[in-house]
Amino acid sequence: MAASQHMSRRSFVGLMGLTASALAVSGCSGSAVAQVSSGSSGSDDASAAADGVDGVFGDTIKVGILHSLSGTMSISETSVRDAEVLAINEINEAGGVLGKKVVAVIEDGASSNATFSEKATKLLDSDGVACVFGCWTSASRKAVLPVFESKNGLLWYPVQYEGMESSKNIFYVGAAPNQQIVPAVDYLAEHYGPRIFLMGSDYVFPRTANSVIKAQAAAKGYEIVGETYTPMGHTDYATIINKIRAAKPDFVFNTLNGDSNVSFFKQLKDSGISCDDVMTCSVSVAEEEVKGIGASYCEGHLVSWNYYQSTDTEANQKFVAAYKAAYGETRVTDDPIEAGYDAVYLWKAAVEAAGSTNVDKVRAAAGGITFEAPEGTMTIDGENQHMYKPVRIGRVNADGLIDEVWSTGDPVKPDPYLKSYDWAAGLSS
């Protein structure tokens, strides 16, 4: 991407300089400030959508932002919304997309799969957006997938996931399992031992991820010594911690999501178990979640992602500075935040390559597009609409940031169905 498309410290327009109509944010909480349209639905919206073509309304392009701004997942998703707003404001400041200003319609999925589906329908039908940036959990993604496929909409999904999926109506900007889960398990088994305790929230991502890990373990000679799931929003982990203590694993592979991680890590430390006793590796805990949990409860434990706030690239230095300038010096960046930001720029590049916001044309033009992202060079794989990404394993430090302890260095080709692993045969059937 051109240098002018990267961050600017002047990216956010102050509240005093905007009209009330420019600040009518639907379902928007927190400090994000964007040039957005109202999230209300009705005959006026339907009429406006009928006047637009492929999200273009005169000299503007409408896009949707759909994240949980309330409920158990708001601890993670609100900041992804903020990053997407930051990218949109930067893009508008640099001249927009195809010479048009980008206008975001922001909706709250409210940590409810049914609400995600309802809001996705509204964004495509009533608001007539060109695309949507959104979701976090795989359950919410799968809830909206039929909506995007039936209406030929386009979702840019910013979060790592369990794989075993590839839709022409989704660009997967987060990690596939070979870019996070699989290398993390091998790293942990090599450095801590082969006895694994699997713990996750009770929905599609943890269960599918653990199916992958169990197949990997069987092939590599690792031992699964426990497997347990809790509902989203669960807060009492005393029984599970006792199971972990009794099982004596070499490490716990943690796929809890949302604010359940707050309860687990606090109760784990309060029980007297530290990372020196049992290491945990989390794949849904990043800097934002560590901040919500408290660094003292997570210090020393491992995580696996593709990006950290500490990632040493020039693009990341600019990104972190811009994010903090927009939202405050105490805010942190993390992998899904960065991926949400990247998604907006990748969409912009695909639209400009296509010369159109039309979904079919954008899809056709997207393969091979690269972006100098904060994590490093990101490339869209045109075959499966996933991204080439580096793998990074990190350790939480006393300041709540994450220090990289291992990486692949170069970006890894996405393999959502794990076709390159003999032991994964049959997982996707």
Tab-separated table of C-alpha atoms in Angstrom:
chain	number	residue	atom	x	y	z
A	1	MET	CA	0.000	0.000	0.000
A	2	ALA	CA	1.143	3.580	-0.615
A	3	ALA	CA	2.607	5.453	2.304
A	4	SER	CA	-0.343	7.830	2.215
A	5	GLN	CA	-2.605	4.934	3.137
A	6	HIS	CA	-0.845	4.309	6.437
A	7	MET	CA	-1.691	5.940	9.736
A	8	SER	CA	-1.808	9.607	10.518
A	9	ARG	CA	-1.750	11.033	14.019
A	10	ARG	CA	-4.397	13.467	12.814
A	11	SER	CA	-6.745	10.644	11.805
A	12	PHE	CA	-9.592	11.427	14.176
A	13	VAL	CA	-11.875	14.408	13.816
A	14	GLY	CA	-12.844	15.993	17.116
A	15	LEU	CA	-16.367	15.873	18.417
A	16	MET	CA	-16.726	19.636	18.320
A	17	GLY	CA	-16.007	19.727	14.619
A	18	LEU	CA	-18.678	17.256	13.562
A	19	THR	CA	-22.353	17.815	13.026
A	20	ALA	CA	-24.894	15.866	15.022
A	21	SER	CA	-25.947	13.907	11.964
A	22	ALA	CA	-22.393	12.678	11.414
A	23	LEU	CA	-22.307	11.265	14.945
A	24	ALA	CA	-25.529	9.241	14.944
A	25	VAL	CA	-23.891	5.932	15.822
A	26	SER	CA	-26.220	2.955	16.140
A	27	GLY	CA	-25.396	0.637	19.016
A	28	CYS	CA	-22.051	2.381	19.470
A	29	SER	CA	-20.433	2.440	22.890
A	30	GLY	CA	-17.029	3.608	24.048
A	31	SER	CA	-14.880	6.306	22.565
A	32	ALA	CA	-15.009	5.611	18.838
A	33	VAL	CA	-15.792	8.629	16.702
A	34	ALA	CA	-16.651	7.999	13.070
A	35	GLN	CA	-18.387	9.571	10.135
A	36	VAL	CA	-21.339	7.176	10.354
A	37	SER	CA	-24.976	6.965	9.431
A	38	SER	CA	-27.848	6.136	11.734
A	39	GLY	CA	-28.336	2.496	12.610
A	40	SER	CA	-32.117	2.781	12.787
A	41	SER	CA	-34.177	0.812	10.293
A	42	GLY	CA	-37.386	1.732	8.536
A	43	SER	CA	-38.883	2.899	5.268
A	44	ASP	CA	-36.365	5.721	4.910
A	45	ASP	CA	-33.463	3.248	5.098
A	46	ALA	CA	-35.120	0.875	2.659
A	47	SER	CA	-35.687	3.729	0.224
A	48	ALA	CA	-32.065	4.862	0.590
A	49	ALA	CA	-30.825	1.330	-0.091
A	50	ALA	CA	-32.924	1.175	-3.242
A	51	ASP	CA	-31.176	4.346	-4.489
A	52	GLY	CA	-27.701	2.920	-3.893
A	53	VAL	CA	-25.771	0.472	-6.051
A	54	ASP	CA	-23.158	-1.802	-4.432
A	55	GLY	CA	-23.057	0.451	-1.381
A	56	VAL	CA	-22.443	3.640	-3.375
A	57	PHE	CA	-24.729	6.544	-2.468
A	58	GLY	CA	-23.704	9.616	-4.433
A	59	ASP	CA	-20.267	10.654	-3.232
A	60	THR	CA	-20.214	8.162	-0.338
A	61	ILE	CA	-19.743	4.417	0.111
A	62	LYS	CA	-21.603	2.771	2.976
A	63	VAL	CA	-19.977	-0.076	4.881
A	64	GLY	CA	-21.216	-1.971	7.920
A	65	ILE	CA	-19.470	-2.621	11.229
A	66	LEU	CA	-21.022	-5.436	13.281
A	67	HIS	CA	-19.517	-6.370	16.640
A	68	SER	CA	-20.664	-7.114	20.180
A	69	LEU	CA	-20.668	-3.759	21.924
A	70	SER	CA	-22.560	-5.246	24.876
A	71	GLY	CA	-22.684	-8.635	26.586
A	72	THR	CA	-19.951	-11.143	27.396
A	73	MET	CA	-17.976	-10.569	24.167
A	74	SER	CA	-17.838	-6.784	24.431
A	75	ILE	CA	-14.567	-7.133	26.404
A	76	SER	CA	-12.965	-8.164	23.115
A	77	GLU	CA	-15.060	-6.766	20.282
A	78	THR	CA	-15.493	-3.104	21.182
A	79	SER	CA	-11.837	-2.378	20.501
A	80	VAL	CA	-11.993	-4.135	17.129
A	81	ARG	CA	-14.792	-1.732	16.242
A	82	ASP	CA	-12.532	1.126	17.306
A	83	ALA	CA	-9.729	-0.060	15.012
A	84	GLU	CA	-12.064	-0.344	12.030
A	85	VAL	CA	-13.319	3.172	12.685
A	86	LEU	CA	-9.713	4.382	12.893
A	87	ALA	CA	-8.924	2.877	9.492
A	88	ILE	CA	-12.035	4.402	7.927
A	89	ASN	CA	-11.184	7.847	9.270
A	90	GLU	CA	-7.610	7.556	8.012
A	91	ILE	CA	-8.808	6.473	4.588
A	92	ASN	CA	-11.264	9.358	4.406
A	93	GLU	CA	-8.560	11.815	5.433
A	94	ALA	CA	-6.362	10.456	2.607
A	95	GLY	CA	-9.089	10.920	-0.021
A	96	GLY	CA	-11.461	8.015	0.495
A	97	VAL	CA	-12.038	5.003	-1.757
A	98	LEU	CA	-12.456	5.573	-5.499
A	99	GLY	CA	-12.633	9.255	-4.607
A	100	LYS	CA	-15.635	8.703	-2.343
A	101	LYS	CA	-16.006	9.121	1.402
A	102	VAL	CA	-16.558	5.917	3.407
A	103	VAL	CA	-19.535	6.043	5.784
A	104	ALA	CA	-19.880	3.338	8.461
A	105	VAL	CA	-23.162	2.022	9.804
A	106	ILE	CA	-22.350	0.531	13.209
A	107	GLU	CA	-24.500	-2.182	14.768
A	108	ASP	CA	-24.297	-4.104	18.059
A	109	GLY	CA	-24.423	-7.904	17.808
A	110	ALA	CA	-24.937	-7.893	21.608
A	111	SER	CA	-23.127	-11.238	22.081
A	112	SER	CA	-26.212	-12.938	20.612
A	113	ASN	CA	-26.065	-15.096	17.490
A	114	ALA	CA	-29.679	-14.299	16.630
A	115	THR	CA	-28.960	-10.578	16.925
A	116	PHE	CA	-25.916	-10.910	14.673
A	117	SER	CA	-28.075	-12.540	12.000
A	118	GLU	CA	-30.769	-9.866	12.356
A	119	LYS	CA	-28.280	-7.000	12.160
A	120	ALA	CA	-26.450	-8.524	9.191
A	121	THR	CA	-29.762	-8.719	7.334
A	122	LYS	CA	-30.489	-5.089	8.167
A	123	LEU	CA	-27.073	-3.897	7.016
A	124	LEU	CA	-27.395	-5.635	3.651
A	125	ASP	CA	-31.100	-5.055	2.986
A	126	SER	CA	-32.029	-1.769	4.638
A	127	ASP	CA	-28.687	0.017	4.667
A	128	GLY	CA	-27.382	-1.373	1.384
A	129	VAL	CA	-23.768	-1.521	2.559
A	130	ALA	CA	-20.945	-2.519	0.214
A	131	CYS	CA	-19.485	-4.912	2.794
A	132	VAL	CA	-19.449	-5.625	6.525
A	133	PHE	CA	-16.496	-5.758	8.913
A	134	GLY	CA	-17.482	-7.854	11.854
A	135	CYS	CA	-18.085	-10.793	14.198
A	136	TRP	CA	-15.688	-12.415	16.644
A	137	THR	CA	-16.909	-15.836	17.733
A	138	SER	CA	-17.261	-18.590	15.167
A	139	ALA	CA	-20.829	-19.022	16.352
A	140	SER	CA	-21.655	-15.449	15.345
A	141	ARG	CA	-19.848	-15.906	12.029
A	142	LYS	CA	-21.773	-19.069	11.270
A	143	ALA	CA	-25.009	-17.303	12.259
A	144	VAL	CA	-24.475	-14.590	9.636
A	145	LEU	CA	-22.930	-16.810	6.948
A	146	PRO	CA	-26.281	-17.853	5.405
A	147	VAL	CA	-27.295	-14.193	5.284
A	148	PHE	CA	-24.181	-13.172	3.352
A	149	GLU	CA	-24.365	-16.161	1.028
A	150	SER	CA	-28.066	-15.782	0.232
A	151	LYS	CA	-27.732	-12.043	-0.421
A	152	ASN	CA	-24.243	-12.177	-1.982
A	153	GLY	CA	-22.891	-9.830	0.675
A	154	LEU	CA	-19.265	-9.627	1.746
A	155	LEU	CA	-18.013	-10.117	5.322
A	156	TRP	CA	-14.461	-9.273	6.391
A	157	TYR	CA	-13.882	-11.450	9.479
A	158	PRO	CA	-10.963	-10.283	11.674
A	159	VAL	CA	-10.435	-13.108	14.180
A	160	GLN	CA	-8.470	-16.366	14.248
A	161	TYR	CA	-10.715	-19.409	14.014
A	162	GLU	CA	-10.906	-23.196	13.847
A	163	GLY	CA	-10.776	-23.569	10.055
A	164	MET	CA	-12.771	-26.156	8.123
A	165	GLU	CA	-14.598	-23.371	6.277
A	166	SER	CA	-14.170	-21.328	3.118
A	167	SER	CA	-16.986	-19.164	1.777
A	168	LYS	CA	-16.813	-16.932	-1.278
A	169	ASN	CA	-18.723	-14.367	0.782
A	170	ILE	CA	-16.127	-14.123	3.570
A	171	PHE	CA	-12.547	-12.858	3.671
A	172	TYR	CA	-10.848	-14.445	6.689
A	173	VAL	CA	-8.321	-11.892	7.971
A	174	GLY	CA	-7.441	-13.772	11.184
A	175	ALA	CA	-5.409	-16.972	11.456
A	176	ALA	CA	-6.346	-20.356	10.075
A	177	PRO	CA	-5.516	-23.264	12.437
A	178	ASN	CA	-2.131	-23.911	10.791
A	179	GLN	CA	-1.222	-20.291	11.566
A	180	GLN	CA	-1.996	-20.452	15.293
A	181	ILE	CA	-3.300	-23.634	16.942
A	182	VAL	CA	-1.173	-26.354	15.344
A	183	PRO	CA	2.236	-24.647	15.740
A	184	ALA	CA	1.368	-23.603	19.304
A	185	VAL	CA	0.627	-27.179	20.378
A	186	ASP	CA	3.892	-28.423	18.863
A	187	TYR	CA	5.842	-25.613	20.570
A	188	LEU	CA	4.292	-26.350	23.960
A	189	ALA	CA	4.787	-30.099	23.695
A	190	GLU	CA	8.448	-29.562	22.833
A	191	HIS	CA	9.144	-27.036	25.589
A	192	TYR	CA	6.819	-28.155	28.416
A	193	GLY	CA	5.848	-31.757	27.766
A	194	PRO	CA	3.253	-33.883	25.949
A	195	ARG	CA	0.452	-34.005	28.563
A	196	ILE	CA	-2.314	-31.627	27.461
A	197	PHE	CA	-5.464	-30.435	29.266
A	198	LEU	CA	-8.052	-28.922	26.888
A	199	MET	CA	-10.376	-26.241	28.259
A	200	GLY	CA	-12.765	-24.054	26.291
A	201	SER	CA	-16.092	-22.324	25.982
A	202	ASP	CA	-18.907	-24.551	24.788
A	203	TYR	CA	-19.373	-23.591	21.148
A	204	VAL	CA	-18.015	-24.362	17.711
A	205	PHE	CA	-14.514	-22.822	17.866
A	206	PRO	CA	-13.225	-24.585	21.004
A	207	ARG	CA	-14.798	-27.924	20.130
A	208	THR	CA	-13.484	-27.920	16.559
A	209	ALA	CA	-10.077	-26.593	17.627
A	210	ASN	CA	-9.811	-29.371	20.189
A	211	SER	CA	-10.779	-31.959	17.574
A	212	VAL	CA	-7.793	-30.700	15.584
A	213	ILE	CA	-5.537	-30.898	18.655
A	214	LYS	CA	-6.682	-34.440	19.485
A	215	ALA	CA	-5.871	-35.611	15.954
A	216	GLN	CA	-2.508	-33.837	16.152
A	217	ALA	CA	-1.821	-35.404	19.549
A	218	ALA	CA	-2.644	-38.901	18.326
A	219	ALA	CA	-0.212	-38.530	15.442
A	220	LYS	CA	2.586	-36.958	17.488
A	221	GLY	CA	2.351	-39.096	20.623
A	222	TYR	CA	0.997	-36.335	22.853
A	223	GLU	CA	-1.489	-37.274	25.603
A	224	ILE	CA	-4.831	-35.569	26.264
A	225	VAL	CA	-5.275	-35.775	30.043
A	226	GLY	CA	-8.486	-33.741	30.299
A	227	GLU	CA	-11.102	-31.968	28.207
A	228	THR	CA	-13.824	-29.677	29.521
A	229	TYR	CA	-16.169	-26.931	28.309
A	230	THR	CA	-18.169	-24.203	30.040
A	231	PRO	CA	-21.002	-21.979	28.757
A	232	MET	CA	-20.204	-18.508	27.444
A	233	GLY	CA	-20.095	-16.095	30.369
A	234	HIS	CA	-19.337	-18.852	32.895
A	235	THR	CA	-17.647	-17.556	36.063
A	236	ASP	CA	-17.044	-20.438	38.512
A	237	TYR	CA	-13.872	-22.367	37.648
A	238	ALA	CA	-13.117	-23.977	41.031
A	239	THR	CA	-14.158	-27.460	39.909
A	240	ILE	CA	-12.206	-27.244	36.652
A	241	ILE	CA	-9.121	-25.951	38.432
A	242	ASN	CA	-9.322	-28.962	40.745
A	243	LYS	CA	-9.527	-31.201	37.657
A	244	ILE	CA	-6.440	-29.522	36.229
A	245	ARG	CA	-4.583	-30.028	39.506
A	246	ALA	CA	-5.543	-33.713	39.602
A	247	ALA	CA	-4.693	-34.359	35.926
A	248	LYS	CA	-1.174	-32.922	36.284
A	249	PRO	CA	-0.884	-31.701	32.687
A	250	ASP	CA	2.268	-30.221	31.251
A	251	PHE	CA	0.134	-27.408	29.867
A	252	VAL	CA	-3.461	-26.245	29.531
A	253	PHE	CA	-4.594	-25.255	26.046
A	254	ASN	CA	-7.179	-22.541	26.690
A	255	THR	CA	-9.950	-21.744	24.195
A	256	LEU	CA	-12.203	-19.838	26.586
A	257	ASN	CA	-13.704	-16.705	25.033
A	258	GLY	CA	-15.037	-13.472	26.475
A	259	ASP	CA	-15.085	-12.488	30.114
A	260	SER	CA	-14.886	-16.111	31.324
A	261	ASN	CA	-11.134	-15.632	31.013
A	262	VAL	CA	-11.273	-12.997	33.763
A	263	SER	CA	-12.775	-15.486	36.196
A	264	PHE	CA	-10.524	-18.382	35.194
A	265	PHE	CA	-7.184	-16.602	35.467
A	266	LYS	CA	-8.052	-14.871	38.736
A	267	GLN	CA	-9.286	-18.110	40.289
A	268	LEU	CA	-6.288	-20.049	38.940
A	269	LYS	CA	-3.846	-17.705	40.663
A	270	ASP	CA	-5.941	-17.515	43.828
A	271	SER	CA	-5.833	-21.336	43.982
A	272	GLY	CA	-2.041	-21.175	44.179
A	273	ILE	CA	-1.331	-22.428	40.650
A	274	SER	CA	1.174	-20.303	38.707
A	275	CYS	CA	2.660	-20.660	35.247
A	276	ASP	CA	5.637	-22.333	36.931
A	277	ASP	CA	3.279	-25.069	38.129
A	278	VAL	CA	1.121	-25.430	35.002
A	279	MET	CA	1.626	-23.371	31.863
A	280	THR	CA	-1.438	-22.191	29.973
A	281	CYS	CA	-1.515	-21.175	26.331
A	282	SER	CA	-4.487	-19.102	25.225
A	283	VAL	CA	-5.642	-18.379	21.694
A	284	SER	CA	-8.389	-15.897	22.557
A	285	VAL	CA	-6.514	-13.853	25.174
A	286	ALA	CA	-4.524	-10.928	23.800
A	287	GLU	CA	-3.408	-7.561	25.190
A	288	GLU	CA	-6.965	-6.233	25.455
A	289	GLU	CA	-8.132	-9.260	27.442
A	290	VAL	CA	-5.005	-9.176	29.637
A	291	LYS	CA	-5.863	-5.588	30.489
A	292	GLY	CA	-9.377	-6.658	31.494
A	293	ILE	CA	-8.124	-9.622	33.537
A	294	GLY	CA	-5.173	-7.870	35.177
A	295	ALA	CA	-1.565	-8.449	34.182
A	296	SER	CA	-0.634	-9.915	37.556
A	297	TYR	CA	-3.009	-12.835	36.938
A	298	CYS	CA	-1.678	-13.609	33.439
A	299	GLU	CA	2.014	-12.822	33.824
A	300	GLY	CA	4.247	-15.596	32.523
A	301	HIS	CA	1.521	-17.451	30.658
A	302	LEU	CA	1.692	-17.977	26.900
A	303	VAL	CA	-0.502	-16.956	23.997
A	304	SER	CA	-0.410	-17.708	20.278
A	305	TRP	CA	-1.253	-15.063	17.670
A	306	ASN	CA	0.138	-13.398	14.548
A	307	TYR	CA	0.661	-9.907	15.991
A	308	TYR	CA	1.432	-8.190	19.305
A	309	GLN	CA	1.607	-4.531	20.247
A	310	SER	CA	5.342	-5.143	20.673
A	311	THR	CA	5.788	-6.454	17.100
A	312	ASP	CA	8.817	-4.680	15.660
A	313	THR	CA	7.811	-3.224	12.304
A	314	GLU	CA	7.707	0.355	11.102
A	315	ALA	CA	4.042	-0.017	10.176
A	316	ASN	CA	3.255	-1.193	13.705
A	317	GLN	CA	4.988	1.761	15.325
A	318	LYS	CA	2.761	4.058	13.280
A	319	PHE	CA	-0.342	1.982	14.007
A	320	VAL	CA	0.177	1.900	17.775
A	321	ALA	CA	0.855	5.648	17.826
A	322	ALA	CA	-2.280	6.383	15.801
A	323	TYR	CA	-4.478	4.087	17.917
A	324	LYS	CA	-3.277	5.644	21.160
A	325	ALA	CA	-3.600	9.166	19.734
A	326	ALA	CA	-7.205	8.376	18.850
A	327	TYR	CA	-8.279	6.569	22.013
A	328	GLY	CA	-5.794	7.402	24.757
A	329	GLU	CA	-2.325	6.370	25.862
A	330	THR	CA	-3.669	3.690	28.198
A	331	ARG	CA	-5.297	1.764	25.345
A	332	VAL	CA	-3.550	-1.282	23.896
A	333	THR	CA	-3.536	-2.908	20.491
A	334	ASP	CA	-3.724	-6.652	19.864
A	335	ASP	CA	-4.139	-9.227	17.124
A	336	PRO	CA	-7.896	-8.963	16.386
A	337	ILE	CA	-7.681	-5.167	16.734
A	338	GLU	CA	-4.887	-5.114	14.176
A	339	ALA	CA	-6.716	-7.546	11.881
A	340	GLY	CA	-9.867	-5.416	11.992
A	341	TYR	CA	-7.776	-2.404	10.990
A	342	ASP	CA	-6.069	-4.406	8.235
A	343	ALA	CA	-9.405	-5.651	6.900
A	344	VAL	CA	-10.544	-2.137	6.033
A	345	TYR	CA	-7.337	-1.422	4.125
A	346	LEU	CA	-7.467	-4.780	2.346
A	347	TRP	CA	-11.053	-4.068	1.251
A	348	LYS	CA	-9.958	-0.640	0.012
A	349	ALA	CA	-7.124	-2.185	-2.009
A	350	ALA	CA	-9.448	-4.819	-3.501
A	351	VAL	CA	-12.061	-2.206	-4.419
A	352	GLU	CA	-9.459	-0.022	-6.100
A	353	ALA	CA	-8.012	-3.025	-7.963
A	354	ALA	CA	-11.529	-3.878	-9.142
A	355	GLY	CA	-12.450	-0.270	-9.870
A	356	SER	CA	-15.767	-1.058	-8.231
A	357	THR	CA	-17.437	-1.915	-4.916
A	358	ASN	CA	-19.412	-4.719	-6.602
A	359	VAL	CA	-18.948	-7.881	-4.523
A	360	ASP	CA	-18.216	-10.180	-7.464
A	361	LYS	CA	-15.679	-7.761	-8.930
A	362	VAL	CA	-13.995	-7.172	-5.564
A	363	ARG	CA	-13.717	-10.929	-5.005
A	364	ALA	CA	-12.220	-11.469	-8.447
A	365	ALA	CA	-9.641	-8.717	-7.928
A	366	ALA	CA	-8.622	-9.617	-4.366
A	367	GLY	CA	-6.336	-12.613	-4.913
A	368	GLY	CA	-2.657	-11.722	-4.518
A	369	ILE	CA	-3.284	-8.266	-3.062
A	370	THR	CA	-0.680	-7.368	-0.434
A	371	PHE	CA	-0.736	-4.888	2.430
A	372	GLU	CA	2.174	-3.774	4.587
A	373	ALA	CA	0.289	-4.448	7.796
A	374	PRO	CA	1.558	-3.831	11.333
A	375	GLU	CA	2.182	-7.603	11.635
A	376	GLY	CA	4.212	-7.649	8.392
A	377	THR	CA	3.381	-8.219	4.751
A	378	MET	CA	-0.125	-9.661	4.452
A	379	THR	CA	-1.263	-11.297	1.208
A	380	ILE	CA	-4.751	-12.449	0.229
A	381	ASP	CA	-4.827	-16.065	-0.954
A	382	GLY	CA	-7.220	-15.940	-3.898
A	383	GLU	CA	-7.985	-19.660	-3.643
A	384	ASN	CA	-9.538	-19.597	-0.170
A	385	GLN	CA	-9.789	-15.880	0.755
A	386	HIS	CA	-7.590	-16.346	3.828
A	387	MET	CA	-4.363	-14.427	4.491
A	388	TYR	CA	-0.676	-15.309	4.472
A	389	LYS	CA	0.395	-14.524	8.065
A	390	PRO	CA	3.408	-15.063	10.342
A	391	VAL	CA	2.908	-17.155	13.494
A	392	ARG	CA	4.063	-15.668	16.806
A	393	ILE	CA	4.018	-17.234	20.276
A	394	GLY	CA	4.318	-14.773	23.131
A	395	ARG	CA	4.556	-14.521	26.905
A	396	VAL	CA	2.553	-12.033	28.983
A	397	ASN	CA	4.814	-9.667	30.895
A	398	ALA	CA	4.316	-7.702	34.120
A	399	ASP	CA	3.137	-4.628	32.191
A	400	GLY	CA	0.339	-6.559	30.491
A	401	LEU	CA	2.038	-6.561	27.113
A	402	ILE	CA	3.255	-9.655	25.280
A	403	ASP	CA	6.859	-10.498	24.459
A	404	GLU	CA	7.458	-12.674	21.421
A	405	VAL	CA	9.287	-15.902	22.295
A	406	TRP	CA	9.060	-17.718	18.944
A	407	SER	CA	7.927	-16.982	15.412
A	408	THR	CA	7.968	-18.436	11.927
A	409	GLY	CA	9.566	-15.250	10.650
A	410	ASP	CA	8.033	-15.387	7.192
A	411	PRO	CA	4.296	-15.396	6.529
A	412	VAL	CA	2.685	-18.860	6.407
A	413	LYS	CA	0.326	-19.901	3.603
A	414	PRO	CA	-3.207	-20.376	5.007
A	415	ASP	CA	-4.407	-23.986	5.160
A	416	PRO	CA	-7.933	-23.806	6.605
A	417	TYR	CA	-8.693	-27.489	5.952
A	418	LEU	CA	-5.219	-28.637	7.093
A	419	LYS	CA	-4.709	-30.445	3.798
A	420	SER	CA	-0.936	-30.321	4.265
A	421	TYR	CA	-1.146	-32.544	7.393
A	422	ASP	CA	-1.683	-36.269	6.906
A	423	TRP	CA	-3.073	-36.616	10.423
A	424	ALA	CA	-5.874	-34.120	9.650
A	425	ALA	CA	-7.465	-36.285	6.940
A	426	GLY	CA	-11.162	-36.650	7.681
A	427	LEU	CA	-11.443	-33.676	10.063
A	428	SER	CA	-13.359	-31.600	7.536
A	429	SER	CA	-15.826	-34.333	6.547
